[in-house]
Short mmCIF file of C-alpha atoms in Angstrom, two decimals:
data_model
loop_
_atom_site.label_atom_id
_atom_site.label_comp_id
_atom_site.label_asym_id
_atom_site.label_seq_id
_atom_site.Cartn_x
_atom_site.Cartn_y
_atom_site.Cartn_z
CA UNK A 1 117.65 87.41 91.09
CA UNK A 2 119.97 88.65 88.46
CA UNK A 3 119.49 92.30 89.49
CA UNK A 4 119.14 92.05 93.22
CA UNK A 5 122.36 93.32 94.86
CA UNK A 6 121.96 91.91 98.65
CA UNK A 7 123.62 93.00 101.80
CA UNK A 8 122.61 90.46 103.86
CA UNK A 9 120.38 87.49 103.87
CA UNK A 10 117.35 87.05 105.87
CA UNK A 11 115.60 84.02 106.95
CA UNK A 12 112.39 85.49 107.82
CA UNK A 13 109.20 83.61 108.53
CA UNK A 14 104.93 84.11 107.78
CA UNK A 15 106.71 87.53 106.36
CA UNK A 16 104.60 90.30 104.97
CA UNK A 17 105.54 92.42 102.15
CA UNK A 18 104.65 96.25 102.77
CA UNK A 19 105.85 98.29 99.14
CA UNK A 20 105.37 101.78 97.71
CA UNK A 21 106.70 103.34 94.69
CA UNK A 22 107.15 107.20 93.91
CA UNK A 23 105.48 108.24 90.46
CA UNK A 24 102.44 107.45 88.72
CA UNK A 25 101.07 105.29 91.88
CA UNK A 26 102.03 108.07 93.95
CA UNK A 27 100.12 111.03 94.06
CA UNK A 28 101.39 113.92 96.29
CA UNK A 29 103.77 111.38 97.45
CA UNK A 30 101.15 109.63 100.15
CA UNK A 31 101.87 106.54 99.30
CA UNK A 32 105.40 106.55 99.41
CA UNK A 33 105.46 108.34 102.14
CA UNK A 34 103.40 106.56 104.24
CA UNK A 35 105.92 103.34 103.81
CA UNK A 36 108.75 106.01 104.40
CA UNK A 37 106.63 106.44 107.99
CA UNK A 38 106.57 102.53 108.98
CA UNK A 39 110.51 102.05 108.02
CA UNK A 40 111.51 104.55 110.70
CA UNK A 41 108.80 103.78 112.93
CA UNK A 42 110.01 100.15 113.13
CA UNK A 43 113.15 101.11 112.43
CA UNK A 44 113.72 98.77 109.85
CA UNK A 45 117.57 98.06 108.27
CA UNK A 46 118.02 98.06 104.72
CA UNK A 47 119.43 94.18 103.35
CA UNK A 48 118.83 94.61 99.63
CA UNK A 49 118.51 96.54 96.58
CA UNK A 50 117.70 96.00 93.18
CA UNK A 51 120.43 97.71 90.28
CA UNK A 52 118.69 100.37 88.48
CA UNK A 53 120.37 99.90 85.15
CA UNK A 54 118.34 98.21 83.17
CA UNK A 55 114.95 99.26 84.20
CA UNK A 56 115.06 103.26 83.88
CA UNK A 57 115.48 105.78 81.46
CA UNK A 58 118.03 108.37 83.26
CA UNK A 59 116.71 111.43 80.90
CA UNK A 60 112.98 110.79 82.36
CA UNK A 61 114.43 109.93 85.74
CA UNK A 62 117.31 111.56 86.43
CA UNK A 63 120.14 110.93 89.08
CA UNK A 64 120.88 113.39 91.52
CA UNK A 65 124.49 114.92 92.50
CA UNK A 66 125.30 116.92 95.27
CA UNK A 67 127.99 119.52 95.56
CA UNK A 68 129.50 121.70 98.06
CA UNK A 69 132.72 124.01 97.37
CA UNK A 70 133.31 123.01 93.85
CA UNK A 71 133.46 119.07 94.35
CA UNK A 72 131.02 116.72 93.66
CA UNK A 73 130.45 114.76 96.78
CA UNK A 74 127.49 112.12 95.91
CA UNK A 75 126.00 110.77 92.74
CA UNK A 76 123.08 109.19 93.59
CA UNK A 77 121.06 106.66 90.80
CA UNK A 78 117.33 105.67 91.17
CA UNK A 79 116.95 103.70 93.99
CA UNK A 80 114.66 100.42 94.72
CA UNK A 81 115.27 99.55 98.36
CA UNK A 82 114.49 96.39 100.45
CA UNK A 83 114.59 97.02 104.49
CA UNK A 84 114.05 94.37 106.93
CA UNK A 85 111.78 94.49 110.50
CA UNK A 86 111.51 91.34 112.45
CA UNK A 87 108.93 90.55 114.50
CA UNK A 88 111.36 89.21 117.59
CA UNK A 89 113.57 91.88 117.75
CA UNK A 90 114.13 93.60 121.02
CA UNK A 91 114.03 97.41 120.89
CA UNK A 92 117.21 99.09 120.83
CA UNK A 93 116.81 101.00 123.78
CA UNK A 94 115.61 98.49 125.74
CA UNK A 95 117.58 95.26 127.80
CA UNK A 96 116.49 91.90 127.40
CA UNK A 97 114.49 91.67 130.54
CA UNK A 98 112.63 95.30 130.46
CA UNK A 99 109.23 95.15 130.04
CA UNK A 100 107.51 96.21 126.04
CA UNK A 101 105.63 98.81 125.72
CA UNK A 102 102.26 97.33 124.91
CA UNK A 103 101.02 100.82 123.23
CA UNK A 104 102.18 101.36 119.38
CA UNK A 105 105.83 101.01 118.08
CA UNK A 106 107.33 103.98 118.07
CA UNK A 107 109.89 103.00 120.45
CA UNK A 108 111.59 101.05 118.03
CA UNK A 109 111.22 97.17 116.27
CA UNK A 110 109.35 94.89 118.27
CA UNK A 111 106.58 92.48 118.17
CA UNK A 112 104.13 93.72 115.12
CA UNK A 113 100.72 93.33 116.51
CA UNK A 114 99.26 89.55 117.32
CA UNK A 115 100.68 88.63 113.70
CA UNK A 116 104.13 88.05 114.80
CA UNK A 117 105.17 88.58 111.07
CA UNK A 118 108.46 89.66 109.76
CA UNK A 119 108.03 92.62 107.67
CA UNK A 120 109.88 93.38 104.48
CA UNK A 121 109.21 97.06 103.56
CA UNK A 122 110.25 98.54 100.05
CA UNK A 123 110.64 101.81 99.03
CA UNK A 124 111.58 102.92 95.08
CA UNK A 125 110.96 104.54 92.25
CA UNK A 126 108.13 103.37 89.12
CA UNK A 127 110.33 102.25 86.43
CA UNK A 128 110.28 102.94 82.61
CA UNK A 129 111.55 99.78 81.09
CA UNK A 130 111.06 96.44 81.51
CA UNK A 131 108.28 96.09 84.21
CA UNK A 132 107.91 91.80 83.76
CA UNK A 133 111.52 91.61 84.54
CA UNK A 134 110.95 93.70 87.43
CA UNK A 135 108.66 92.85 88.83
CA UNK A 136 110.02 88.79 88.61
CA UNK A 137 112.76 90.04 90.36
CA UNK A 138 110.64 91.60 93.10
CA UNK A 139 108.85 88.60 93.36
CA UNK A 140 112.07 86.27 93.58
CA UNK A 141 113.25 88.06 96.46
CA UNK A 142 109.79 87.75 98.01
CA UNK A 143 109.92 84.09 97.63
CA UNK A 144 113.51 84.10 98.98
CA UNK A 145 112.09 85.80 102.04
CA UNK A 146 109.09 83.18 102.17
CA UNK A 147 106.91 86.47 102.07
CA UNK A 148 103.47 84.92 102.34
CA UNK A 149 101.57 88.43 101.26
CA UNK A 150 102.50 91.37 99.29
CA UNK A 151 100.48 94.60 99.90
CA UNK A 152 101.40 97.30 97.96
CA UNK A 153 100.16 100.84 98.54
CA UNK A 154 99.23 103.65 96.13
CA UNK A 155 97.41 106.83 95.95
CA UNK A 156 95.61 108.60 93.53
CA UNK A 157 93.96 112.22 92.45
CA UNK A 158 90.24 112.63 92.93
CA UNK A 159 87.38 114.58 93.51
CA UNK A 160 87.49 114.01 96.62
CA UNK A 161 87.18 116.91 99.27
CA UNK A 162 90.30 117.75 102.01
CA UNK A 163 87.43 117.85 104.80
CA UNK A 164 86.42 114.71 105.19
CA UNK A 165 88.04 111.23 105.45
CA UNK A 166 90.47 110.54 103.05
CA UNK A 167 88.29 107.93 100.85
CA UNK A 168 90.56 104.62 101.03
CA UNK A 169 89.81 101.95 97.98
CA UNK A 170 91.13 98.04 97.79
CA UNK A 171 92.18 95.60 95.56
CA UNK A 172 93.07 91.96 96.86
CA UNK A 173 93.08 88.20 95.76
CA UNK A 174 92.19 87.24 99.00
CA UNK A 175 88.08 86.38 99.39
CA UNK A 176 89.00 86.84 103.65
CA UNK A 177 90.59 89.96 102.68
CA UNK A 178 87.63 91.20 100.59
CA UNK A 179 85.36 90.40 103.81
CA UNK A 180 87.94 92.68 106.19
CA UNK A 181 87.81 95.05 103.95
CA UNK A 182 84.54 95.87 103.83
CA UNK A 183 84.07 95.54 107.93
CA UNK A 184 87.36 98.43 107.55
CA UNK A 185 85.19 100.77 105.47
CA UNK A 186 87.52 99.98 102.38
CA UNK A 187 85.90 100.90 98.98
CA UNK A 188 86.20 97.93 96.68
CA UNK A 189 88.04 99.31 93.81
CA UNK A 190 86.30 99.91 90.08
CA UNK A 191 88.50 101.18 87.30
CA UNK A 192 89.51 100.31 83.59
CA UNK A 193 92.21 102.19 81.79
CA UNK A 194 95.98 103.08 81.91
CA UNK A 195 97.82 101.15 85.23
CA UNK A 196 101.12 101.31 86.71
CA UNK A 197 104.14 99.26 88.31
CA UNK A 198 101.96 98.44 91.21
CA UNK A 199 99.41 96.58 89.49
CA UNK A 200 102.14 95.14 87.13
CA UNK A 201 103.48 93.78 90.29
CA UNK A 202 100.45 92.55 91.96
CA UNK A 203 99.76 90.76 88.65
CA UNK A 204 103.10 88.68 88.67
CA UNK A 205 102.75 87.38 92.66
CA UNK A 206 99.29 86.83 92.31
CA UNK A 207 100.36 84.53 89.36
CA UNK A 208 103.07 83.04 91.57
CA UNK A 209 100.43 82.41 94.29
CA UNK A 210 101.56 84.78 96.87
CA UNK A 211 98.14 86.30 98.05
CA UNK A 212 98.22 90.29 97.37
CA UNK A 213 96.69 93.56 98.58
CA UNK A 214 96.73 97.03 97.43
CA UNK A 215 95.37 100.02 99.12
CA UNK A 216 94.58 103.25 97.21
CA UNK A 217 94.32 106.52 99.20
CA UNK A 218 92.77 109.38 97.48
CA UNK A 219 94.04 112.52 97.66
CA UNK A 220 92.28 116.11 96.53
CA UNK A 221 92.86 116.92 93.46
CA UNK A 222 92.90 121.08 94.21
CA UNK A 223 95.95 120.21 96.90
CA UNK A 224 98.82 119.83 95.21
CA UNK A 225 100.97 120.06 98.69
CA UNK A 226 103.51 117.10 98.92
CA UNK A 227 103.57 115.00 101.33
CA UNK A 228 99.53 115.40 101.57
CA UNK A 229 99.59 113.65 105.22
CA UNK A 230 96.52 112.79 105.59
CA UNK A 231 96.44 110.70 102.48
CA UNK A 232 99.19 108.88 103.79
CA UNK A 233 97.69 108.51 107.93
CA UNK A 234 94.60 107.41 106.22
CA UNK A 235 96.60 104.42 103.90
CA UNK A 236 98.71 103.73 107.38
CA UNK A 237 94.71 103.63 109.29
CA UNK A 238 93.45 101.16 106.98
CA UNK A 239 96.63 99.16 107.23
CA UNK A 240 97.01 98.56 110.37
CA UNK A 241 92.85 97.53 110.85
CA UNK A 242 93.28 94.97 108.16
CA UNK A 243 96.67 93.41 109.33
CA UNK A 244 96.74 94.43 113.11
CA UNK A 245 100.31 96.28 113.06
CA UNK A 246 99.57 98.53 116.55
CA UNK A 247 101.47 101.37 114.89
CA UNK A 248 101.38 104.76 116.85
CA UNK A 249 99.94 107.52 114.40
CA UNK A 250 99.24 109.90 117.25
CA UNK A 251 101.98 112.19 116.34
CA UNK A 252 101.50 111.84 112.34
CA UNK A 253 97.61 112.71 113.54
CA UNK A 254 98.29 115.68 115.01
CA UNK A 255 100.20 117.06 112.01
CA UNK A 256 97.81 115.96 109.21
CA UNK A 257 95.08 118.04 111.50
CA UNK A 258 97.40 120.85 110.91
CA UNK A 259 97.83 120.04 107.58
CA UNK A 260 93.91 120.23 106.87
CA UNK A 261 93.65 123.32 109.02
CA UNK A 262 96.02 125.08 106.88
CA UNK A 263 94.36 124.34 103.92
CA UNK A 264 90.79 125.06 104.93
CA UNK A 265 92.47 128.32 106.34
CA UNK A 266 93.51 129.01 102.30
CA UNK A 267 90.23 128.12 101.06
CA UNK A 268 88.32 130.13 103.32
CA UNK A 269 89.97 133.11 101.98
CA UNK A 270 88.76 132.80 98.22
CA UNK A 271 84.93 132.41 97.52
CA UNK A 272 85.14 130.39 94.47
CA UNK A 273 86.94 127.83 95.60
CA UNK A 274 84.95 127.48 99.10
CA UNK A 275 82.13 126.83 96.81
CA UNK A 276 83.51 124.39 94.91
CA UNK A 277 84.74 122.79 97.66
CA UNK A 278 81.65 122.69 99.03
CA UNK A 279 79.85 121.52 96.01
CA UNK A 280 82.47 118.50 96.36
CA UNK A 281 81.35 117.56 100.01
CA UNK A 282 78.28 117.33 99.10
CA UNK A 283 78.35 115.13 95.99
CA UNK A 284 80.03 112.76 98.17
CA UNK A 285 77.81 112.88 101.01
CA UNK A 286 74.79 112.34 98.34
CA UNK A 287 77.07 109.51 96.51
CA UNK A 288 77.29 108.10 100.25
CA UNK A 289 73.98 107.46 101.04
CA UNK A 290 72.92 105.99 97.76
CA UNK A 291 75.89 103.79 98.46
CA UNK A 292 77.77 104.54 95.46
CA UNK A 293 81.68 105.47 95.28
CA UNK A 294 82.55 108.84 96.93
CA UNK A 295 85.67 108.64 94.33
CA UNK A 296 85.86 110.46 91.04
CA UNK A 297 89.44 109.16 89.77
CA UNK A 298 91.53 111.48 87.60
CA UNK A 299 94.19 110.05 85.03
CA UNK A 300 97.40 111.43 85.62
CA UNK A 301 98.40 110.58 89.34
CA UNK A 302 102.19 111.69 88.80
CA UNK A 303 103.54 114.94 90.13
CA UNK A 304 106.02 116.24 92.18
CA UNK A 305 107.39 113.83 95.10
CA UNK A 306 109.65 114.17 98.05
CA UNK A 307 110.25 112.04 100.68
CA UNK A 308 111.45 113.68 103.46
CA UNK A 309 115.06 111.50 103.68
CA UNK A 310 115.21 112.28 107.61
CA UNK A 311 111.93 111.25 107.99
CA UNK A 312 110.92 114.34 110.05
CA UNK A 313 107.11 115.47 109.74
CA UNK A 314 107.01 118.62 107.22
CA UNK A 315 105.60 121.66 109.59
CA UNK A 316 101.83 123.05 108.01
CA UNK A 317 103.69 125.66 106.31
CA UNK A 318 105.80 123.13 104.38
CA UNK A 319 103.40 120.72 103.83
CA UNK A 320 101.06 123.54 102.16
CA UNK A 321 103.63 125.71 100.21
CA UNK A 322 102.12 124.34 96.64
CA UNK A 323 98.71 125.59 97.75
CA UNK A 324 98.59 128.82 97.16
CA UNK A 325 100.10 128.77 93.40
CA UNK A 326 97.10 126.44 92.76
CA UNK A 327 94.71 128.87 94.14
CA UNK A 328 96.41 131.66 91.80
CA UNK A 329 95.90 129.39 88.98
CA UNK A 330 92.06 128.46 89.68
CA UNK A 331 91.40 132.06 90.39
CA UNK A 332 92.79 133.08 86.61
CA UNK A 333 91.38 129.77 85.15
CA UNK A 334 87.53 131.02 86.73
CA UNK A 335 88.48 134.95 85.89
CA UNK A 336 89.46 133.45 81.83
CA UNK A 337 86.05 132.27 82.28
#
């Protein structure tokens, strides 16, 4: 691990990898997100990191700087982060000989499920350069780790309408995992073309015969709103029925509802695109029933991402602010026509 700059070593056991990367795998920043959601939920601590020097191109992506009263205060580089969560951990608020909370997380690391797994969470950025050596380095630390799955997850622009279910897709190594999957309601994935680090990464572990997972979310292609939270409770949904984490989504629930009602509130108020929104729930209702894919990929996931750094849910208003610019643009675009 040449370019793996750790903190601390673990010796972890039966540990799970849980990764996301910002970019091309990433639309409206679901994805990363999501894994964002399960660090501070389980209040995982960051042990490792891998040097982003040789892997990106600084003029595509850029550092950031901040400063305040003339001085520059932080420079900060790409970052590819490693956090810890063990399984046996007593909750920080809690004394050896309280009781655990037996419903969800939330109230810090504990016990992940029935699994009893050690977690290792990542959270980065999609490189430009270099991607085998990457993703060997990824999958060094994995071994070091003794992670005995990766599951990577990803999201994706599609046809898909904001009013139902966000459509969830798979892609695994595992023949079990293909069977959980579809008991979950997990669309077996189908697609040929242009791919990114996360399949790049999958590749290399499944080669090193460390069983992998990835989950795709898909996420309306008419909301270009970042984080899109339901995207990212549906991923977290479908996680935690396949590997049994208990997480507590309640609150992340409630503000993806708010997120939808917002945007249905912004459809309602232009004709066009209530029809064509329409038109798209019913395609995938008919696509449904005739048990074909309710997903109609597009090519370029990549957009705009931020990850809250607090990890505090965005309010509706914040969530939705990229909405109505689209709806300026489709109502010119239909005018044009």
């Amino acid at each position: 691990m040449e370019h793996v700059q750790i903190t601390e070593r673990q010796h972890l056991e039966r540990a799970i990898f849980i990764g996301a990367f910002a970019g091309w795998n990433d639309a409206a920043s679901a994805a990363s997100w999501a894994v964002k959601f399960l660090i501070n939920q389980w209040d995982a601590q960051p042990f490792a990191e891998l040097d982003p020097e040789l892997f990106y191109d600084f003029s595509e992506t850029r550092p950031t700087v901040r400063i305040a009263g003339g001085a520059l205060r932080r420079l900060s580089w790409p970052s590819n982060r490693f956090y810890v969560y063990r399984a046996n951990a007593a909750p920080r608020d809690a004394s050896p000989e309280e009781d655990q909370p037996s419903t969800g997380a939330a109230t810090g690391a504990r016990a992940v499920g029935d699994m009893q797994r050690d977690v290792v969470l990542f959270l980065g950025d999609e490189p430009q350069l270099r991607w085998k050596t990457f993703a060997r380095e990824v999958v060094e630390l994995c071994r070091e780790c003794h992670v005995e799955e990766v599951v990577l997850l990803g999201s994706l622009m599609a046809e898909a309408p904001h009013t139902l279910p966000t459509p969830i897709s798979g892609v695994t190594s595992r023949s079990s995992m293909l069977r959980r999957m579809n008991l979950s309601g997990v669309e077996r994935a189908n697609y040929s073309g242009s791919t990114g680090i996360l399949t790049a990464l999958q590749d290399t572990a499944r080669k090193e015969g460390i069983a992998t997972t990835s989950l795709w979310g898909a996420a309306p292609h008419y909301v270009s709103a970042t984080p899109n939270l339901p995207v990212s409770e549906g991923l977290l949904r479908k996680l935690d029925q396949l590997y049994t984490f208990d997480l507590n989504l309640n609150d992340l629930a409630r503000a993806a509802k708010r997120f939808t009602n917002r945007v249905s509130s912004l459809v309602a108020e232009d004709p066009e695109v209530s029809a064509y929104v329409h038109e798209l729930e019913q395609r995938t209702g008919s696509s449904t029933a005739m048990g074909l894919s309710d997903v109609s990929f597009r090519g370029d996931a990549s957009g705009v991402h931020r990850i809250p750094m607090d990890g505090e849910l965005p309010s509706p208003e914040e969530a939705v602010q990229d909405v109505e610019a689209w709806l300026r643009r489709f109502r010119e675009e239909s005018g044009a026509d």
